[in-house]
Structures are given as C-alpha cells and as structure tokens.
Amino acid sequence: GAVVSQHPSRVICKSGTSVKIECRSLDFQATTMFWYRQFPKQSLMLMATSNEGSKATYEQGVEKDKFLINHASLTLSTLTVTSAHPEDSSFYICSAEGGPLQIREYFGPGTRLTVL
Amino acid sequence: KQEVTQIPAALSVPEGENLVLNCSFTDSAIYNLQWFRQDPGKGLTSLLLIQSSQREQTSGRLNASLDKSSGRSTLYIAASQPGDSATYLCAVYGQNFVFGPGTRLSVLP
C-alpha cells in the first residue's frame, strides 16, 4: 500500500527559530499534498493544499508568510514554520493524494512541534 | 499498535434513508476520536470530535457515539442526501493519528 512519511516525528525548538517538516510519498507520485494541524482538544484542521509546481492554497486564517509550503516534486512537500512561537506548538500531519487509488488520500504519521 | 477498522467499506443507499457507519479500534488509550468526510481534491473536513471522556456528539443530521471500553464508535446520518456522498473516515488520536480505511458512501437521488 501507499506510504507517506514525515520527518521529523518530533521537534522541540526555541521561540523565534524556524522549523522545517518534510512530507514524502514513498512509493507513488503525489499530485496533491495537504497539511493539517491539530491543537490539543481540537479537531484536525486543514491548513493548506499544495499541488506540485504551483503555489499552495491556504485556508482562511492560516498565515501564508508564516507557514511556508513548498511542493517542488511529486514526492516531497515541505512545511516551514517561520519564527515559531509557543502558540505554534501543535501536531502537524500531511497527506498525499495520488496513490494506487486516485481518490484516496494517504496520511503521514505526523510531527509534534513544541516551541519553548 | 493501534489499529482502526471501518465497516462497511462501501455503502449505497437511496436518498432519505438513515444510516450507520461503524468504526472499531484496538487500543482504548486515546485522547479523542474524530469523524471526517473526505472529498477528492479537497482534503478532509472534520465532522465531529468526541473527547475520550464523552459518549456522543451531535451536529445537524450527524450523531457520533463513542464506547471507549469496547473500542467502538458509530456515525449516524439521518435523512441522507445525495450531497452526503463521500468517503467517511474515523481516526483515533493517541500517540499519533491512526485513521481507518474509510467507508465510501453513495446516496442515490
């Protein structure tokens, strides 16, 4: 089956630093990748949708200059949290569409970000 | 290792029917369980979130229940409509997210 990986699985950083999270589709080409985040006791929320080679589409309320998304290839998307602050601490999960079943979305294991 | 299953894998019903989607998980040590709707190209839409201390949540025509001790959750959709056609995923959140394989629902006009 299709596998999506994320790296790192956990990251702790100081306030003001930038953190990059990678999302890779390991055995298929992902035409579209999604980034989600979940704050404690809240639902998983879509942050942005990225299509390979084009600019990401951000959901309302998500700062595009703070959460930089790059989808440079069909197997890799990155999310960079710039100038991270404690309120950015969350669980970030990516997903990729385009696996064996074109309508299926495959999820990565997630990245837990803690900003001190 | 947490495992999540969903039954049925696919369901086709005429418009107006009430229906139940089932989700089972193996490890009851969860913080919450969520039901999502999946539409191709649009990512996930969160439908209902049930905290581990809760037994059910309701939103409009949707009602989700959680029995953590038995590792089960159900999503009840009342008076189904063609616009409800989508894939429905349940996911449990413990150490990380574990998603079920989904139930593909088709509501026929």
Short mmCIF file of N, CA and C in Angstrom, two decimals, chain B residues 48-97:
data_model
loop_
_atom_site.label_atom_id
_atom_site.label_comp_id
_atom_site.label_asym_id
_atom_site.label_seq_id
_atom_site.Cartn_x
_atom_site.Cartn_y
_atom_site.Cartn_z
N LEU B 48 -17.09 15.57 13.34
CA LEU B 48 -17.38 15.50 14.77
C LEU B 48 -16.14 15.06 15.51
N LEU B 49 -15.95 15.64 16.67
CA LEU B 49 -14.84 15.28 17.55
C LEU B 49 -15.43 14.83 18.87
N ILE B 50 -15.05 13.66 19.30
CA ILE B 50 -15.50 13.17 20.61
C ILE B 50 -14.28 12.99 21.49
N GLN B 51 -14.26 13.70 22.60
CA GLN B 51 -13.18 13.52 23.55
C GLN B 51 -13.35 12.18 24.25
N SER B 52 -12.28 11.67 24.79
CA SER B 52 -12.31 10.34 25.39
C SER B 52 -13.28 10.25 26.56
N SER B 53 -13.56 11.39 27.19
CA SER B 53 -14.47 11.41 28.33
C SER B 53 -15.93 11.55 27.92
N GLN B 54 -16.17 11.76 26.65
CA GLN B 54 -17.53 11.95 26.15
C GLN B 54 -18.08 10.67 25.55
N ARG B 55 -19.40 10.62 25.42
CA ARG B 55 -20.03 9.44 24.86
C ARG B 55 -20.64 9.71 23.49
N GLU B 56 -20.98 10.96 23.21
CA GLU B 56 -21.53 11.26 21.90
C GLU B 56 -21.44 12.74 21.60
N GLN B 57 -21.54 13.03 20.31
CA GLN B 57 -21.57 14.40 19.83
C GLN B 57 -22.57 14.46 18.68
N THR B 58 -23.21 15.61 18.56
CA THR B 58 -24.22 15.77 17.51
C THR B 58 -23.96 17.07 16.76
N SER B 59 -24.16 17.01 15.45
CA SER B 59 -24.08 18.21 14.63
C SER B 59 -25.06 18.05 13.48
N GLY B 60 -26.16 18.79 13.54
CA GLY B 60 -27.16 18.70 12.49
C GLY B 60 -27.72 17.30 12.35
N ARG B 61 -27.58 16.73 11.17
CA ARG B 61 -28.10 15.38 10.92
C ARG B 61 -27.13 14.28 11.33
N LEU B 62 -26.01 14.67 11.89
CA LEU B 62 -24.98 13.70 12.26
C LEU B 62 -24.94 13.51 13.77
N ASN B 63 -24.77 12.24 14.15
CA ASN B 63 -24.59 11.91 15.55
C ASN B 63 -23.53 10.85 15.65
N ALA B 64 -22.53 11.08 16.48
CA ALA B 64 -21.46 10.10 16.66
C ALA B 64 -21.42 9.68 18.11
N SER B 65 -21.25 8.40 18.33
CA SER B 65 -21.14 7.87 19.68
C SER B 65 -19.78 7.24 19.87
N LEU B 66 -19.37 7.15 21.11
CA LEU B 66 -18.08 6.55 21.43
C LEU B 66 -18.22 5.65 22.64
N ASP B 67 -17.81 4.41 22.49
CA ASP B 67 -17.73 3.47 23.60
C ASP B 67 -16.26 3.05 23.69
N LYS B 68 -15.52 3.78 24.50
CA LYS B 68 -14.09 3.58 24.54
C LYS B 68 -13.73 2.20 25.08
N SER B 69 -14.50 1.71 26.03
CA SER B 69 -14.16 0.43 26.64
C SER B 69 -14.25 -0.72 25.65
N SER B 70 -15.19 -0.61 24.73
CA SER B 70 -15.33 -1.67 23.74
C SER B 70 -14.62 -1.33 22.44
N GLY B 71 -14.04 -0.15 22.37
CA GLY B 71 -13.30 0.24 21.17
C GLY B 71 -14.18 0.45 19.96
N ARG B 72 -15.30 1.12 20.15
CA ARG B 72 -16.23 1.30 19.04
C ARG B 72 -16.78 2.72 18.98
N SER B 73 -17.02 3.12 17.75
CA SER B 73 -17.71 4.38 17.52
C SER B 73 -18.65 4.20 16.34
N THR B 74 -19.76 4.88 16.37
CA THR B 74 -20.68 4.85 15.24
C THR B 74 -21.00 6.27 14.81
N LEU B 75 -21.18 6.44 13.53
CA LEU B 75 -21.62 7.71 12.97
C LEU B 75 -22.99 7.47 12.36
N TYR B 76 -23.96 8.18 12.88
CA TYR B 76 -25.33 8.05 12.40
C TYR B 76 -25.67 9.25 11.53
N ILE B 77 -26.13 8.99 10.33
CA ILE B 77 -26.54 10.06 9.42
C ILE B 77 -28.04 9.93 9.18
N ALA B 78 -28.76 10.95 9.54
CA ALA B 78 -30.21 10.92 9.39
C ALA B 78 -30.62 11.54 8.05
N ALA B 79 -31.66 10.99 7.49
CA ALA B 79 -32.25 11.54 6.27
C ALA B 79 -31.18 11.86 5.23
N SER B 80 -30.49 10.86 4.77
CA SER B 80 -29.34 11.05 3.88
C SER B 80 -29.74 11.79 2.60
N GLN B 81 -28.77 12.54 2.07
CA GLN B 81 -28.95 13.33 0.85
C GLN B 81 -27.84 13.01 -0.13
N PRO B 82 -28.08 13.22 -1.43
CA PRO B 82 -27.02 12.97 -2.42
C PRO B 82 -25.73 13.72 -2.10
N GLY B 83 -25.85 14.89 -1.51
CA GLY B 83 -24.66 15.66 -1.13
C GLY B 83 -23.85 15.03 -0.02
N ASP B 84 -24.39 14.02 0.61
CA ASP B 84 -23.64 13.31 1.65
C ASP B 84 -22.67 12.29 1.04
N SER B 85 -22.76 12.08 -0.24
CA SER B 85 -21.89 11.10 -0.90
C SER B 85 -20.44 11.52 -0.76
N ALA B 86 -19.65 10.67 -0.17
CA ALA B 86 -18.23 10.95 0.11
C ALA B 86 -17.65 9.72 0.80
N THR B 87 -16.39 9.81 1.12
CA THR B 87 -15.76 8.79 1.95
C THR B 87 -15.69 9.32 3.38
N TYR B 88 -16.09 8.51 4.32
CA TYR B 88 -16.10 8.90 5.72
C TYR B 88 -15.02 8.13 6.47
N LEU B 89 -14.17 8.89 7.13
CA LEU B 89 -13.05 8.31 7.85
C LEU B 89 -13.22 8.55 9.35
N CYS B 90 -12.89 7.55 10.13
CA CYS B 90 -12.73 7.81 11.55
C CYS B 90 -11.25 7.74 11.87
N ALA B 91 -10.85 8.47 12.86
CA ALA B 91 -9.46 8.50 13.27
C ALA B 91 -9.39 8.62 14.78
N VAL B 92 -8.51 7.86 15.37
CA VAL B 92 -8.29 7.96 16.80
C VAL B 92 -6.97 8.67 17.05
N TYR B 93 -6.93 9.45 18.08
CA TYR B 93 -5.74 10.23 18.41
C TYR B 93 -5.23 9.78 19.77
N GLY B 94 -4.08 9.10 19.73
CA GLY B 94 -3.42 8.71 20.96
C GLY B 94 -2.01 9.25 20.92
N GLN B 95 -1.05 8.40 20.66
CA GLN B 95 0.33 8.87 20.46
C GLN B 95 0.42 9.66 19.16
N ASN B 96 -0.34 9.26 18.20
CA ASN B 96 -0.45 9.97 16.93
C ASN B 96 -1.79 9.62 16.32
N PHE B 97 -1.97 10.10 15.11
CA PHE B 97 -3.24 9.81 14.45
C PHE B 97 -3.19 8.43 13.80
#
